[in-house]
């Protein structure tokens, strides 16, 4: 089922007003990338970027065009690891968080 405009607007409004929710959006996006679900991770990063820093501001910090970042994170985009890492680095600075990986024993 496609996401409706009303749902997307609700999520973006909450992200603007709720720091914990916004940070969790970033965490979940990175977790999806680490789990190997590039499509879900990119989609979540797009939502986070739209709700916070914007593609224009991210592009300035990356010294790339915003169209390039849109393509990278788009459904058919295939960003290089160094680009994803640089994007995550900038998003962490913007959100004033430092993400880290924790190992947990997998369920049997």
mmCIF file of N, CA, C and O in Angstrom:
data_model
loop_
_atom_site.group_PDB
_atom_site.id
_atom_site.type_symbol
_atom_site.label_atom_id
_atom_site.label_comp_id
_atom_site.label_asym_id
_atom_site.label_seq_id
_atom_site.Cartn_x
_atom_site.Cartn_y
_atom_site.Cartn_z
ATOM 1 N N UNK A 1 0.836 -1.156 0.000
ATOM 2 C CA UNK A 1 0.000 0.000 0.000
ATOM 3 C C UNK A 1 0.900 1.245 0.000
ATOM 4 O O UNK A 1 1.803 1.362 0.816
ATOM 5 N N UNK A 2 0.659 2.176 -0.908
ATOM 6 C CA UNK A 2 1.475 3.387 -0.952
ATOM 7 C C UNK A 2 1.187 4.295 0.246
ATOM 8 O O UNK A 2 0.098 4.274 0.807
ATOM 9 N N UNK A 3 2.198 5.057 0.608
ATOM 10 C CA UNK A 3 2.052 6.006 1.712
ATOM 11 C C UNK A 3 1.303 7.230 1.202
ATOM 12 O O UNK A 3 1.632 7.785 0.153
ATOM 13 N N UNK A 4 0.290 7.644 1.944
ATOM 14 C CA UNK A 4 -0.499 8.804 1.536
ATOM 15 C C UNK A 4 0.227 10.094 1.907
ATOM 16 O O UNK A 4 1.091 10.116 2.783
ATOM 17 N N UNK A 5 -0.174 11.148 1.238
ATOM 18 C CA UNK A 5 0.405 12.461 1.517
ATOM 19 C C UNK A 5 0.132 12.871 2.964
ATOM 20 O O UNK A 5 0.993 13.435 3.634
ATOM 21 N N UNK A 6 -1.081 12.566 3.465
ATOM 22 C CA UNK A 6 -1.431 12.926 4.835
ATOM 23 C C UNK A 6 -0.519 12.218 5.832
ATOM 24 O O UNK A 6 -0.053 12.815 6.799
ATOM 25 N N UNK A 7 -0.248 10.943 5.595
ATOM 26 C CA UNK A 7 0.638 10.193 6.486
ATOM 27 C C UNK A 7 2.036 10.793 6.464
ATOM 28 O O UNK A 7 2.641 11.024 7.509
ATOM 29 N N UNK A 8 2.556 11.055 5.270
ATOM 30 C CA UNK A 8 3.905 11.628 5.147
ATOM 31 C C UNK A 8 3.974 12.981 5.844
ATOM 32 O O UNK A 8 4.931 13.278 6.556
ATOM 33 N N UNK A 9 2.947 13.810 5.683
ATOM 34 C CA UNK A 9 2.909 15.119 6.334
ATOM 35 C C UNK A 9 2.896 14.968 7.850
ATOM 36 O O UNK A 9 3.576 15.703 8.563
ATOM 37 N N UNK A 10 2.134 14.001 8.345
ATOM 38 C CA UNK A 10 2.074 13.741 9.785
ATOM 39 C C UNK A 10 3.442 13.352 10.323
ATOM 40 O O UNK A 10 3.887 13.855 11.357
ATOM 41 N N UNK A 11 4.130 12.464 9.614
ATOM 42 C CA UNK A 11 5.464 12.021 10.037
ATOM 43 C C UNK A 11 6.438 13.196 10.024
ATOM 44 O O UNK A 11 7.196 13.405 10.983
ATOM 45 N N UNK A 12 6.412 13.990 8.968
ATOM 46 C CA UNK A 12 7.337 15.123 8.872
ATOM 47 C C UNK A 12 7.058 16.154 9.962
ATOM 48 O O UNK A 12 7.989 16.693 10.556
ATOM 49 N N UNK A 13 5.789 16.424 10.231
ATOM 50 C CA UNK A 13 5.449 17.372 11.304
ATOM 51 C C UNK A 13 5.923 16.865 12.662
ATOM 52 O O UNK A 13 6.430 17.632 13.471
ATOM 53 N N UNK A 14 5.760 15.582 12.899
ATOM 54 C CA UNK A 14 6.216 15.026 14.174
ATOM 55 C C UNK A 14 7.730 15.124 14.286
ATOM 56 O O UNK A 14 8.271 15.435 15.355
ATOM 57 N N UNK A 15 8.426 14.867 13.180
ATOM 58 C CA UNK A 15 9.886 14.941 13.202
ATOM 59 C C UNK A 15 10.364 16.352 13.540
ATOM 60 O O UNK A 15 11.348 16.520 14.251
ATOM 61 N N UNK A 16 9.665 17.343 13.049
ATOM 62 C CA UNK A 16 10.043 18.725 13.329
ATOM 63 C C UNK A 16 9.897 19.044 14.816
ATOM 64 O O UNK A 16 10.719 19.745 15.392
ATOM 65 N N UNK A 17 8.871 18.480 15.446
ATOM 66 C CA UNK A 17 8.538 18.842 16.823
ATOM 67 C C UNK A 17 8.993 17.856 17.888
ATOM 68 O O UNK A 17 8.844 18.135 19.073
ATOM 69 N N UNK A 18 9.524 16.706 17.496
ATOM 70 C CA UNK A 18 9.848 15.655 18.469
ATOM 71 C C UNK A 18 11.274 15.150 18.225
ATOM 72 O O UNK A 18 11.519 14.351 17.326
ATOM 73 N N UNK A 19 12.200 15.620 19.034
ATOM 74 C CA UNK A 19 13.608 15.268 18.874
ATOM 75 C C UNK A 19 13.841 13.763 18.956
ATOM 76 O O UNK A 19 14.584 13.201 18.150
ATOM 77 N N UNK A 20 13.218 13.103 19.911
ATOM 78 C CA UNK A 20 13.415 11.656 20.073
ATOM 79 C C UNK A 20 12.918 10.901 18.844
ATOM 80 O O UNK A 20 13.575 9.969 18.375
ATOM 81 N N UNK A 21 11.794 11.307 18.305
ATOM 82 C CA UNK A 21 11.247 10.673 17.102
ATOM 83 C C UNK A 21 12.195 10.876 15.917
ATOM 84 O O UNK A 21 12.487 9.954 15.168
ATOM 85 N N UNK A 22 12.678 12.102 15.776
ATOM 86 C CA UNK A 22 13.589 12.440 14.678
ATOM 87 C C UNK A 22 14.877 11.624 14.766
ATOM 88 O O UNK A 22 15.342 11.063 13.768
ATOM 89 N N UNK A 23 15.419 11.525 15.946
ATOM 90 C CA UNK A 23 16.645 10.744 16.118
ATOM 91 C C UNK A 23 16.391 9.265 15.839
ATOM 92 O O UNK A 23 17.228 8.586 15.253
ATOM 93 N N UNK A 24 15.234 8.783 16.241
ATOM 94 C CA UNK A 24 14.903 7.385 15.980
ATOM 95 C C UNK A 24 14.756 7.133 14.478
ATOM 96 O O UNK A 24 15.103 6.055 13.995
ATOM 97 N N UNK A 25 14.261 8.120 13.747
ATOM 98 C CA UNK A 25 14.188 7.988 12.283
ATOM 99 C C UNK A 25 15.577 7.749 11.699
ATOM 100 O O UNK A 25 15.761 6.879 10.848
ATOM 101 N N UNK A 26 16.545 8.516 12.167
ATOM 102 C CA UNK A 26 17.923 8.371 11.686
ATOM 103 C C UNK A 26 18.489 7.018 12.092
ATOM 104 O O UNK A 26 19.102 6.324 11.274
ATOM 105 N N UNK A 27 18.276 6.622 13.325
ATOM 106 C CA UNK A 27 18.776 5.328 13.807
ATOM 107 C C UNK A 27 18.197 4.186 12.992
ATOM 108 O O UNK A 27 18.916 3.275 12.563
ATOM 109 N N UNK A 28 16.907 4.216 12.752
ATOM 110 C CA UNK A 28 16.260 3.143 11.993
ATOM 111 C C UNK A 28 16.753 3.104 10.554
ATOM 112 O O UNK A 28 16.926 2.023 9.980
ATOM 113 N N UNK A 29 16.997 4.253 9.959
ATOM 114 C CA UNK A 29 17.528 4.289 8.591
ATOM 115 C C UNK A 29 18.896 3.615 8.535
ATOM 116 O O UNK A 29 19.160 2.775 7.663
ATOM 117 N N UNK A 30 19.761 3.945 9.483
ATOM 118 C CA UNK A 30 21.101 3.357 9.512
ATOM 119 C C UNK A 30 21.020 1.863 9.823
ATOM 120 O O UNK A 30 21.738 1.056 9.220
ATOM 121 N N UNK A 31 20.126 1.477 10.717
ATOM 122 C CA UNK A 31 19.954 0.056 11.021
ATOM 123 C C UNK A 31 19.525 -0.729 9.783
ATOM 124 O O UNK A 31 19.995 -1.850 9.564
ATOM 125 N N UNK A 32 18.643 -0.173 8.985
ATOM 126 C CA UNK A 32 18.217 -0.846 7.749
ATOM 127 C C UNK A 32 19.392 -1.004 6.787
ATOM 128 O O UNK A 32 19.550 -2.049 6.155
ATOM 129 N N UNK A 33 20.215 0.027 6.682
ATOM 130 C CA UNK A 33 21.398 -0.065 5.821
ATOM 131 C C UNK A 33 22.338 -1.160 6.315
ATOM 132 O O UNK A 33 22.829 -1.972 5.528
ATOM 133 N N UNK A 34 22.565 -1.194 7.624
ATOM 134 C CA UNK A 34 23.462 -2.201 8.194
ATOM 135 C C UNK A 34 22.893 -3.614 8.069
ATOM 136 O O UNK A 34 23.657 -4.578 7.967
ATOM 137 N N UNK A 35 21.577 -3.730 8.057
ATOM 138 C CA UNK A 35 20.937 -5.036 7.914
ATOM 139 C C UNK A 35 20.933 -5.506 6.456
ATOM 140 O O UNK A 35 20.560 -6.630 6.171
ATOM 141 N N UNK A 36 21.352 -4.617 5.564
ATOM 142 C CA UNK A 36 21.433 -4.991 4.160
ATOM 143 C C UNK A 36 20.228 -4.612 3.328
ATOM 144 O O UNK A 36 20.148 -4.955 2.149
ATOM 145 N N UNK A 37 19.278 -3.890 3.903
ATOM 146 C CA UNK A 37 18.104 -3.455 3.145
ATOM 147 C C UNK A 37 18.349 -2.035 2.644
ATOM 148 O O UNK A 37 17.899 -1.055 3.242
ATOM 149 N N UNK A 38 19.073 -1.951 1.540
ATOM 150 C CA UNK A 38 19.463 -0.655 0.980
ATOM 151 C C UNK A 38 18.246 0.174 0.591
ATOM 152 O O UNK A 38 18.203 1.377 0.840
ATOM 153 N N UNK A 39 17.236 -0.460 -0.002
ATOM 154 C CA UNK A 39 16.052 0.284 -0.448
ATOM 155 C C UNK A 39 15.326 0.939 0.723
ATOM 156 O O UNK A 39 14.982 2.117 0.665
ATOM 157 N N UNK A 40 15.079 0.174 1.791
ATOM 158 C CA UNK A 40 14.394 0.726 2.965
ATOM 159 C C UNK A 40 15.261 1.798 3.624
ATOM 160 O O UNK A 40 14.754 2.851 4.015
ATOM 161 N N UNK A 41 16.556 1.546 3.750
ATOM 162 C CA UNK A 41 17.459 2.517 4.358
ATOM 163 C C UNK A 41 17.486 3.832 3.600
ATOM 164 O O UNK A 41 17.431 4.908 4.207
ATOM 165 N N UNK A 42 17.548 3.745 2.269
ATOM 166 C CA UNK A 42 17.554 4.972 1.457
ATOM 167 C C UNK A 42 16.244 5.723 1.602
ATOM 168 O O UNK A 42 16.238 6.956 1.726
ATOM 169 N N UNK A 43 15.125 4.999 1.586
ATOM 170 C CA UNK A 43 13.815 5.643 1.727
ATOM 171 C C UNK A 43 13.705 6.353 3.076
ATOM 172 O O UNK A 43 13.206 7.477 3.158
ATOM 173 N N UNK A 44 14.191 5.703 4.118
ATOM 174 C CA UNK A 44 14.131 6.303 5.451
ATOM 175 C C UNK A 44 15.058 7.513 5.551
ATOM 176 O O UNK A 44 14.710 8.510 6.201
ATOM 177 N N UNK A 45 16.221 7.423 4.927
ATOM 178 C CA UNK A 45 17.120 8.583 4.904
ATOM 179 C C UNK A 45 16.476 9.754 4.166
ATOM 180 O O UNK A 45 16.586 10.899 4.611
ATOM 181 N N UNK A 46 15.806 9.471 3.050
ATOM 182 C CA UNK A 46 15.120 10.542 2.314
ATOM 183 C C UNK A 46 14.095 11.229 3.210
ATOM 184 O O UNK A 46 14.030 12.467 3.256
ATOM 185 N N UNK A 47 13.291 10.432 3.918
ATOM 186 C CA UNK A 47 12.281 11.018 4.807
ATOM 187 C C UNK A 47 12.935 11.851 5.904
ATOM 188 O O UNK A 47 12.487 12.956 6.207
ATOM 189 N N UNK A 48 14.010 11.324 6.473
ATOM 190 C CA UNK A 48 14.707 12.063 7.531
ATOM 191 C C UNK A 48 15.263 13.381 6.986
ATOM 192 O O UNK A 48 15.107 14.436 7.608
ATOM 193 N N UNK A 49 15.911 13.319 5.842
ATOM 194 C CA UNK A 49 16.512 14.518 5.249
ATOM 195 C C UNK A 49 15.439 15.554 4.946
ATOM 196 O O UNK A 49 15.596 16.743 5.245
ATOM 197 N N UNK A 50 14.327 15.118 4.350
ATOM 198 C CA UNK A 50 13.232 16.043 4.044
ATOM 199 C C UNK A 50 12.661 16.681 5.302
ATOM 200 O O UNK A 50 12.240 17.838 5.275
ATOM 201 N N UNK A 51 12.647 15.949 6.409
ATOM 202 C CA UNK A 51 12.075 16.456 7.654
ATOM 203 C C UNK A 51 13.034 17.330 8.445
ATOM 204 O O UNK A 51 12.609 18.026 9.369
ATOM 205 N N UNK A 52 14.310 17.299 8.101
ATOM 206 C CA UNK A 52 15.290 18.004 8.928
ATOM 207 C C UNK A 52 16.160 18.958 8.113
ATOM 208 O O UNK A 52 15.791 20.087 7.878
ATOM 209 N N UNK A 53 17.281 18.488 7.668
ATOM 210 C CA UNK A 53 18.317 19.324 7.070
ATOM 211 C C UNK A 53 17.961 19.813 5.659
ATOM 212 O O UNK A 53 18.450 20.845 5.249
ATOM 213 N N UNK A 54 17.163 19.136 4.938
ATOM 214 C CA UNK A 54 16.778 19.336 3.536
ATOM 215 C C UNK A 54 17.916 18.915 2.592
ATOM 216 O O UNK A 54 19.097 18.944 2.969
ATOM 217 N N UNK A 55 17.541 18.532 1.403
ATOM 218 C CA UNK A 55 18.524 18.102 0.412
ATOM 219 C C UNK A 55 19.426 19.252 -0.004
ATOM 220 O O UNK A 55 20.611 19.054 -0.266
ATOM 221 N N UNK A 56 18.903 20.455 -0.036
ATOM 222 C CA UNK A 56 19.708 21.619 -0.432
ATOM 223 C C UNK A 56 20.836 21.865 0.554
ATOM 224 O O UNK A 56 21.998 22.054 0.154
ATOM 225 N N UNK A 57 20.527 21.850 1.849
ATOM 226 C CA UNK A 57 21.554 22.078 2.864
ATOM 227 C C UNK A 57 22.556 20.928 2.924
ATOM 228 O O UNK A 57 23.757 21.143 3.080
ATOM 229 N N UNK A 58 22.055 19.688 2.793
ATOM 230 C CA UNK A 58 22.947 18.531 2.777
ATOM 231 C C UNK A 58 23.903 18.617 1.596
ATOM 232 O O UNK A 58 25.098 18.354 1.732
ATOM 233 N N UNK A 59 23.383 19.015 0.441
ATOM 234 C CA UNK A 59 24.209 19.136 -0.766
ATOM 235 C C UNK A 59 25.329 20.158 -0.561
ATOM 236 O O UNK A 59 26.470 19.920 -0.966
ATOM 237 N N UNK A 60 25.024 21.270 0.079
ATOM 238 C CA UNK A 60 26.051 22.289 0.351
ATOM 239 C C UNK A 60 27.157 21.714 1.226
ATOM 240 O O UNK A 60 28.341 21.935 0.972
ATOM 241 N N UNK A 61 26.770 20.969 2.254
ATOM 242 C CA UNK A 61 27.762 20.398 3.164
ATOM 243 C C UNK A 61 28.589 19.304 2.501
ATOM 244 O O UNK A 61 29.760 19.129 2.810
ATOM 245 N N UNK A 62 27.972 18.573 1.560
ATOM 246 C CA UNK A 62 28.685 17.514 0.840
ATOM 247 C C UNK A 62 29.473 18.043 -0.357
ATOM 248 O O UNK A 62 30.257 17.320 -0.958
ATOM 249 N N UNK A 63 29.194 19.305 -0.710
ATOM 250 C CA UNK A 63 29.795 19.919 -1.904
ATOM 251 C C UNK A 63 29.423 19.117 -3.155
ATOM 252 O O UNK A 63 30.256 18.814 -4.001
ATOM 253 N N UNK A 64 28.131 18.756 -3.214
ATOM 254 C CA UNK A 64 27.564 18.048 -4.359
ATOM 255 C C UNK A 64 26.255 18.730 -4.704
ATOM 256 O O UNK A 64 25.710 19.493 -3.913
ATOM 257 N N UNK A 65 25.717 18.413 -5.868
ATOM 258 C CA UNK A 65 24.423 18.974 -6.230
ATOM 259 C C UNK A 65 23.316 18.206 -5.514
ATOM 260 O O UNK A 65 23.457 17.012 -5.240
ATOM 261 N N UNK A 66 22.227 18.909 -5.212
ATOM 262 C CA UNK A 66 21.124 18.219 -4.549
ATOM 263 C C UNK A 66 20.501 17.168 -5.471
ATOM 264 O O UNK A 66 20.018 16.138 -5.006
ATOM 265 N N UNK A 67 20.564 17.383 -6.784
ATOM 266 C CA UNK A 67 20.063 16.379 -7.725
ATOM 267 C C UNK A 67 20.875 15.089 -7.622
ATOM 268 O O UNK A 67 20.327 13.995 -7.702
ATOM 269 N N UNK A 68 22.159 15.220 -7.440
ATOM 270 C CA UNK A 68 23.025 14.055 -7.297
ATOM 271 C C UNK A 68 22.647 13.247 -6.058
ATOM 272 O O UNK A 68 22.589 12.014 -6.091
ATOM 273 N N UNK A 69 22.358 13.939 -4.965
ATOM 274 C CA UNK A 69 21.982 13.248 -3.729
ATOM 275 C C UNK A 69 20.608 12.610 -3.881
ATOM 276 O O UNK A 69 20.394 11.486 -3.436
ATOM 277 N N UNK A 70 19.689 13.312 -4.538
ATOM 278 C CA UNK A 70 18.375 12.726 -4.813
ATOM 279 C C UNK A 70 18.522 11.440 -5.622
ATOM 280 O O UNK A 70 17.859 10.435 -5.327
ATOM 281 N N UNK A 71 19.375 11.454 -6.635
ATOM 282 C CA UNK A 71 19.586 10.248 -7.453
ATOM 283 C C UNK A 71 20.201 9.128 -6.620
ATOM 284 O O UNK A 71 19.787 7.980 -6.705
ATOM 285 N N UNK A 72 21.206 9.464 -5.812
ATOM 286 C CA UNK A 72 21.872 8.473 -4.967
ATOM 287 C C UNK A 72 20.883 7.753 -4.065
ATOM 288 O O UNK A 72 20.939 6.534 -3.909
ATOM 289 N N UNK A 73 20.014 8.523 -3.443
ATOM 290 C CA UNK A 73 19.094 7.972 -2.462
ATOM 291 C C UNK A 73 17.740 7.601 -3.058
ATOM 292 O O UNK A 73 16.843 7.169 -2.343
ATOM 293 N N UNK A 74 17.610 7.765 -4.361
ATOM 294 C CA UNK A 74 16.364 7.398 -5.030
ATOM 295 C C UNK A 74 16.210 5.900 -5.157
ATOM 296 O O UNK A 74 17.148 5.130 -4.914
ATOM 297 N N UNK A 75 15.022 5.450 -5.567
ATOM 298 C CA UNK A 75 14.735 4.012 -5.665
ATOM 299 C C UNK A 75 15.708 3.245 -6.561
ATOM 300 O O UNK A 75 16.008 2.084 -6.292
ATOM 301 N N UNK A 76 16.213 3.884 -7.609
ATOM 302 C CA UNK A 76 17.157 3.193 -8.494
ATOM 303 C C UNK A 76 18.597 3.595 -8.241
ATOM 304 O O UNK A 76 19.507 3.152 -8.936
ATOM 305 N N UNK A 77 18.831 4.416 -7.220
ATOM 306 C CA UNK A 77 20.178 4.868 -6.899
ATOM 307 C C UNK A 77 21.018 3.764 -6.286
ATOM 308 O O UNK A 77 20.515 2.869 -5.623
ATOM 309 N N UNK A 78 22.312 3.845 -6.545
ATOM 310 C CA UNK A 78 23.250 2.875 -6.000
ATOM 311 C C UNK A 78 24.460 3.644 -5.457
ATOM 312 O O UNK A 78 25.522 3.678 -6.068
ATOM 313 N N UNK A 79 24.273 4.276 -4.275
ATOM 314 C CA UNK A 79 25.345 5.124 -3.749
ATOM 315 C C UNK A 79 26.563 4.310 -3.330
ATOM 316 O O UNK A 79 26.453 3.182 -2.876
ATOM 317 N N UNK A 80 27.727 4.916 -3.525
ATOM 318 C CA UNK A 80 28.965 4.290 -3.059
ATOM 319 C C UNK A 80 29.008 4.382 -1.538
ATOM 320 O O UNK A 80 28.425 5.267 -0.929
ATOM 321 N N UNK A 81 29.737 3.472 -0.936
ATOM 322 C CA UNK A 81 29.842 3.427 0.529
ATOM 323 C C UNK A 81 30.384 4.741 1.077
ATOM 324 O O UNK A 81 29.901 5.228 2.107
ATOM 325 N N UNK A 82 31.380 5.329 0.411
ATOM 326 C CA UNK A 82 31.949 6.570 0.935
ATOM 327 C C UNK A 82 30.918 7.701 0.947
ATOM 328 O O UNK A 82 30.916 8.534 1.842
ATOM 329 N N UNK A 83 30.011 7.710 -0.030
ATOM 330 C CA UNK A 83 28.963 8.733 -0.042
ATOM 331 C C UNK A 83 27.960 8.515 1.084
ATOM 332 O O UNK A 83 27.569 9.466 1.763
ATOM 333 N N UNK A 84 27.552 7.274 1.303
ATOM 334 C CA UNK A 84 26.619 6.973 2.394
ATOM 335 C C UNK A 84 27.253 7.339 3.737
ATOM 336 O O UNK A 84 26.601 7.949 4.596
ATOM 337 N N UNK A 85 28.506 6.996 3.920
ATOM 338 C CA UNK A 85 29.190 7.293 5.181
ATOM 339 C C UNK A 85 29.286 8.795 5.404
ATOM 340 O O UNK A 85 29.051 9.283 6.514
ATOM 341 N N UNK A 86 29.591 9.531 4.361
ATOM 342 C CA UNK A 86 29.687 10.990 4.484
ATOM 343 C C UNK A 86 28.311 11.596 4.794
ATOM 344 O O UNK A 86 28.201 12.513 5.612
ATOM 345 N N UNK A 87 27.262 11.081 4.167
ATOM 346 C CA UNK A 87 25.905 11.563 4.456
ATOM 347 C C UNK A 87 25.567 11.299 5.912
ATOM 348 O O UNK A 87 25.088 12.194 6.624
ATOM 349 N N UNK A 88 25.824 10.086 6.391
ATOM 350 C CA UNK A 88 25.522 9.746 7.780
ATOM 351 C C UNK A 88 26.333 10.613 8.745
ATOM 352 O O UNK A 88 25.821 11.066 9.767
ATOM 353 N N UNK A 89 27.579 10.878 8.403
ATOM 354 C CA UNK A 89 28.423 11.741 9.235
ATOM 355 C C UNK A 89 27.798 13.131 9.380
ATOM 356 O O UNK A 89 27.687 13.670 10.487
ATOM 357 N N UNK A 90 27.356 13.703 8.281
ATOM 358 C CA UNK A 90 26.748 15.032 8.303
ATOM 359 C C UNK A 90 25.421 15.014 9.059
ATOM 360 O O UNK A 90 25.128 15.924 9.837
ATOM 361 N N UNK A 91 24.627 13.966 8.860
ATOM 362 C CA UNK A 91 23.343 13.877 9.558
ATOM 363 C C UNK A 91 23.541 13.732 11.065
ATOM 364 O O UNK A 91 22.772 14.297 11.851
ATOM 365 N N UNK A 92 24.573 13.012 11.482
ATOM 366 C CA UNK A 92 24.874 12.911 12.915
ATOM 367 C C UNK A 92 25.238 14.279 13.487
ATOM 368 O O UNK A 92 24.784 14.648 14.574
ATOM 369 N N UNK A 93 26.057 15.024 12.770
ATOM 370 C CA UNK A 93 26.425 16.367 13.228
ATOM 371 C C UNK A 93 25.195 17.261 13.310
ATOM 372 O O UNK A 93 25.027 18.009 14.279
ATOM 373 N N UNK A 94 24.351 17.170 12.310
ATOM 374 C CA UNK A 94 23.133 17.983 12.289
ATOM 375 C C UNK A 94 22.226 17.645 13.471
ATOM 376 O O UNK A 94 21.654 18.533 14.104
ATOM 377 N N UNK A 95 22.119 16.363 13.770
ATOM 378 C CA UNK A 95 21.229 15.906 14.843
ATOM 379 C C UNK A 95 21.910 15.956 16.211
ATOM 380 O O UNK A 95 21.271 15.788 17.237
ATOM 381 N N UNK A 96 23.217 16.199 16.218
ATOM 382 C CA UNK A 96 24.014 16.249 17.449
ATOM 383 C C UNK A 96 23.963 14.920 18.202
ATOM 384 O O UNK A 96 23.722 14.867 19.406
ATOM 385 N N UNK A 97 24.182 13.857 17.431
ATOM 386 C CA UNK A 97 24.269 12.514 18.004
ATOM 387 C C UNK A 97 25.476 11.816 17.405
ATOM 388 O O UNK A 97 25.995 12.212 16.367
ATOM 389 N N UNK A 98 25.911 10.774 18.080
ATOM 390 C CA UNK A 98 26.960 9.907 17.548
ATOM 391 C C UNK A 98 26.400 8.497 17.581
ATOM 392 O O UNK A 98 26.120 7.954 18.646
ATOM 393 N N UNK A 99 26.225 7.919 16.409
ATOM 394 C CA UNK A 99 25.708 6.563 16.315
ATOM 395 C C UNK A 99 26.860 5.580 16.451
ATOM 396 O O UNK A 99 27.976 5.858 16.051
ATOM 397 N N UNK A 100 26.544 4.421 17.030
ATOM 398 C CA UNK A 100 27.560 3.376 17.155
ATOM 399 C C UNK A 100 26.889 2.026 16.987
ATOM 400 O O UNK A 100 25.692 1.873 17.219
ATOM 401 N N UNK A 101 27.663 1.060 16.637
ATOM 402 C CA UNK A 101 27.164 -0.292 16.430
ATOM 403 C C UNK A 101 27.339 -1.070 17.725
ATOM 404 O O UNK A 101 28.396 -1.001 18.361
ATOM 405 N N UNK A 102 26.316 -1.809 18.114
ATOM 406 C CA UNK A 102 26.391 -2.709 19.255
ATOM 407 C C UNK A 102 26.085 -4.107 18.773
ATOM 408 O O UNK A 102 25.157 -4.325 18.002
ATOM 409 N N UNK A 103 26.868 -5.064 19.237
ATOM 410 C CA UNK A 103 26.639 -6.454 18.875
ATOM 411 C C UNK A 103 25.655 -7.069 19.864
ATOM 412 O O UNK A 103 25.793 -6.901 21.082
ATOM 413 N N UNK A 104 24.666 -7.750 19.335
ATOM 414 C CA UNK A 104 23.699 -8.495 20.140
ATOM 415 C C UNK A 104 23.633 -9.915 19.609
ATOM 416 O O UNK A 104 23.692 -10.127 18.393
ATOM 417 N N UNK A 105 23.500 -10.838 20.502
ATOM 418 C CA UNK A 105 23.398 -12.225 20.097
ATOM 419 C C UNK A 105 22.100 -12.422 19.322
ATOM 420 O O UNK A 105 21.025 -12.003 19.770
ATOM 421 N N UNK A 106 22.195 -13.035 18.150
ATOM 422 C CA UNK A 106 21.027 -13.258 17.318
ATOM 423 C C UNK A 106 20.130 -14.315 17.936
ATOM 424 O O UNK A 106 20.596 -15.267 18.571
ATOM 425 N N UNK A 107 18.831 -14.131 17.761
ATOM 426 C CA UNK A 107 17.863 -15.117 18.267
ATOM 427 C C UNK A 107 17.988 -16.403 17.450
ATOM 428 O O UNK A 107 18.219 -16.359 16.256
ATOM 429 N N UNK A 108 17.838 -17.529 18.101
ATOM 430 C CA UNK A 108 17.987 -18.813 17.418
ATOM 431 C C UNK A 108 16.749 -19.195 16.672
ATOM 432 O O UNK A 108 15.707 -18.788 16.776
#
